[in-house]
Coordinates of C-alpha atoms in Angstrom, one line a residue:
X1 CA -16.1 16.1 20.7
X2 CA -13.3 17.3 23.0
X3 CA -9.6 16.5 22.3
X4 CA -9.4 14.5 25.5
X5 CA -12.4 12.3 24.5
X6 CA -10.8 11.8 21.0
X7 CA -7.5 10.8 22.7
X8 CA -9.3 8.3 24.9
X9 CA -11.1 6.7 22.0
X10 CA -7.9 6.7 19.9
X11 CA -6.1 4.8 22.7
X12 CA -9.0 2.3 23.3
X13 CA -9.2 1.4 19.6
X14 CA -5.4 1.3 19.3
X15 CA -5.3 -1.3 22.0
X16 CA -8.1 -3.3 20.3
X17 CA -6.2 -3.0 17.0
X18 CA -3.0 -4.3 18.5
X19 CA -4.8 -7.1 20.3
X20 CA -6.3 -8.2 17.0
X21 CA -2.9 -8.0 15.2
X22 CA -1.2 -10.0 17.9
X23 CA -3.9 -12.7 17.9
X24 CA -4.4 -13.0 14.2
X25 CA -0.8 -14.0 13.6
X26 CA -1.0 -16.5 16.4
X27 CA -4.0 -18.0 14.6
X28 CA -1.9 -18.1 11.4
X29 CA 0.8 -20.0 13.3
X30 CA -1.7 -22.6 14.6
X31 CA -3.5 -22.8 11.2
X32 CA -0.1 -23.4 9.5
X33 CA 0.9 -26.0 12.1
X34 CA -2.4 -27.8 11.7
X35 CA -1.3 -28.9 8.3
X36 CA 1.0 -31.4 9.9
X37 CA -2.0 -33.3 11.3
X38 CA -4.0 -36.2 9.7
X39 CA -6.2 -35.3 6.7
X40 CA -9.4 -35.3 8.9
X41 CA -7.8 -33.1 11.6
X42 CA -6.3 -30.8 9.0
X43 CA -9.7 -30.3 7.4
X44 CA -11.6 -29.7 10.7
X45 CA -8.9 -27.5 12.2
X46 CA -8.4 -25.6 8.9
X47 CA -12.1 -24.8 8.6
X48 CA -12.2 -23.7 12.3
X49 CA -9.1 -21.5 11.9
X50 CA -10.6 -19.9 8.8
X51 CA -13.8 -19.0 10.7
X52 CA -11.8 -17.6 13.7
X53 CA -9.5 -15.6 11.4
X54 CA -12.3 -14.0 9.4
X55 CA -14.3 -13.1 12.5
X56 CA -11.3 -11.6 14.3
X57 CA -10.2 -9.7 11.2
X58 CA -13.5 -8.3 10.0
X59 CA -15.3 -7.8 13.3
X60 CA -12.5 -6.6 15.6
X61 CA -9.1 -5.9 14.0
X62 CA -10.1 -4.0 10.8
X63 CA -12.8 -1.8 12.5
X64 CA -10.4 -1.1 15.3
X65 CA -7.7 0.0 12.8
X66 CA -10.2 2.3 11.0
X67 CA -11.4 3.9 14.2
X68 CA -7.8 4.3 15.5
X69 CA -7.0 6.2 12.3
X70 CA -10.2 8.2 12.4
X71 CA -9.7 9.4 16.0
X72 CA -6.0 10.0 15.4
X73 CA -6.7 12.1 12.4
X74 CA -9.4 13.9 14.3
X75 CA -6.9 14.8 17.0
X76 CA -4.5 16.2 14.4
X77 CA -7.3 18.3 12.9
X78 CA -8.2 19.7 16.4
X79 CA -4.5 20.2 17.2
X80 CA -2.6 20.8 13.9
X81 CA 0.5 22.1 15.7
X82 CA 1.3 18.4 16.5
X83 CA 2.3 18.1 12.8
X84 CA 5.1 20.5 13.4
X85 CA 6.8 18.2 15.9
X86 CA 9.5 15.8 14.9
X87 CA 8.3 13.0 17.2
X88 CA 4.9 13.1 15.5
X89 CA 6.5 12.7 12.1
X90 CA 8.3 9.6 13.4
X91 CA 5.2 8.3 15.1
X92 CA 3.2 8.7 11.8
X93 CA 6.0 6.9 10.0
X94 CA 5.6 3.9 12.4
X95 CA 1.8 4.1 12.0
X96 CA 2.2 3.9 8.2
X97 CA 4.5 0.9 8.6
X98 CA 1.8 -0.6 11.0
X99 CA -0.8 -0.1 8.3
X100 CA 1.4 -1.9 5.8
X101 CA 1.8 -4.7 8.4
X102 CA -2.0 -4.8 8.8
X103 CA -2.6 -5.3 5.1
X104 CA 0.2 -7.9 4.8
X105 CA -1.6 -9.8 7.5
X106 CA -4.8 -9.5 5.5
X107 CA -3.1 -10.9 2.5
X108 CA -1.8 -13.8 4.5
X109 CA -5.3 -14.5 5.8
X110 CA -6.8 -14.4 2.3
X111 CA -4.2 -16.9 1.1
X112 CA -4.8 -19.2 4.1
X113 CA -8.5 -19.1 3.3
X114 CA -7.5 -20.6 -0.1
X115 CA -5.3 -23.2 1.5
X116 CA -2.2 -21.4 0.3
X117 CA 0.5 -21.7 2.9
X118 CA 3.5 -19.5 1.9
X119 CA 4.8 -18.7 5.4
X120 CA 6.0 -21.4 7.8
X121 CA 5.4 -21.2 11.5
X122 CA 8.9 -19.9 12.3
X123 CA 8.6 -17.0 9.9
X124 CA 5.1 -16.2 11.3
X125 CA 6.5 -16.2 14.8
X126 CA 9.1 -13.6 13.7
X127 CA 6.4 -11.7 11.8
X128 CA 4.3 -11.6 15.0
X129 CA 7.1 -9.6 16.8
X130 CA 7.0 -6.8 14.2
X131 CA 3.7 -5.5 15.7
X132 CA 5.4 -5.7 19.2
X133 CA 8.3 -3.5 17.9
X134 CA 5.8 -1.0 16.4
X135 CA 3.9 -0.9 19.7
X136 CA 7.1 -0.2 21.7
X137 CA 8.3 2.4 19.3
X138 CA 5.0 4.3 19.1
X139 CA 4.3 4.2 22.9
X140 CA 7.8 5.5 23.7
X141 CA 7.6 8.2 21.1
X142 CA 4.2 9.4 22.4
X143 CA 5.1 9.3 26.0
X144 CA 8.6 10.7 25.8
X145 CA 8.0 13.1 22.8
X146 CA 10.9 15.5 22.3
X147 CA 12.7 14.5 25.5
X148 CA 13.6 11.3 23.8
X149 CA 17.3 11.1 22.9
X150 CA 17.0 9.8 19.3
X151 CA 20.3 7.8 19.5
X152 CA 19.3 6.0 22.7
X153 CA 15.8 5.5 21.4
X154 CA 17.1 3.9 18.2
X155 CA 19.6 1.7 20.0
X156 CA 16.9 0.7 22.5
X157 CA 14.5 -0.1 19.7
X158 CA 16.9 -2.4 18.0
X159 CA 17.9 -3.9 21.4
X160 CA 14.2 -4.9 21.9
X161 CA 14.2 -6.4 18.4
X162 CA 17.3 -8.5 19.1
X163 CA 16.0 -9.5 22.5
X164 CA 12.7 -10.7 20.9
X165 CA 14.5 -12.7 18.2
X166 CA 16.7 -14.3 20.9
X167 CA 13.6 -15.2 22.9
X168 CA 12.0 -16.7 19.8
X169 CA 15.1 -18.8 19.2
X170 CA 15.2 -20.0 22.8
X171 CA 11.5 -20.8 22.7
X172 CA 12.0 -22.7 19.4
X173 CA 14.7 -24.9 20.9
X174 CA 12.6 -25.5 24.0
X175 CA 9.6 -26.4 22.0
X176 CA 11.5 -28.8 19.8
X177 CA 12.9 -30.8 22.8

């Protein structure tokens, strides 16, 4: 398989993986908020969210994560000089953090399946933005590579994080009115 085909497949499955990560946490939020409903609604909604979470996780998100990693590693095998580049080291660091994020989400899902709610909806909303920050960081690193000024990149990364947190606070106030 050519490097270009591997890259295309890597990007396709990376997009699918992120879509799953973004949506799973939204489901966690709705699942958690469903606990404020009547007992009958809580039971019906809880069971439906459990089905949706499991299907999303095991049919889309986890297979997409595995294939993203497989095609990414395959690209590194075909082009090992990438491992000598600073931007790739930083990208791989973000990928490792994203893998940790993935498995924390899995742990949350498994707890919700047992009706253990350890995260409130506000914490889950903030948690949802972590994947967004990883996406921004990884895409900018890959596109800008060595031309990226690390100081501006780092400041920009944290500026996006602060902007997202402010947006969440504004949304929370708007929602509570």
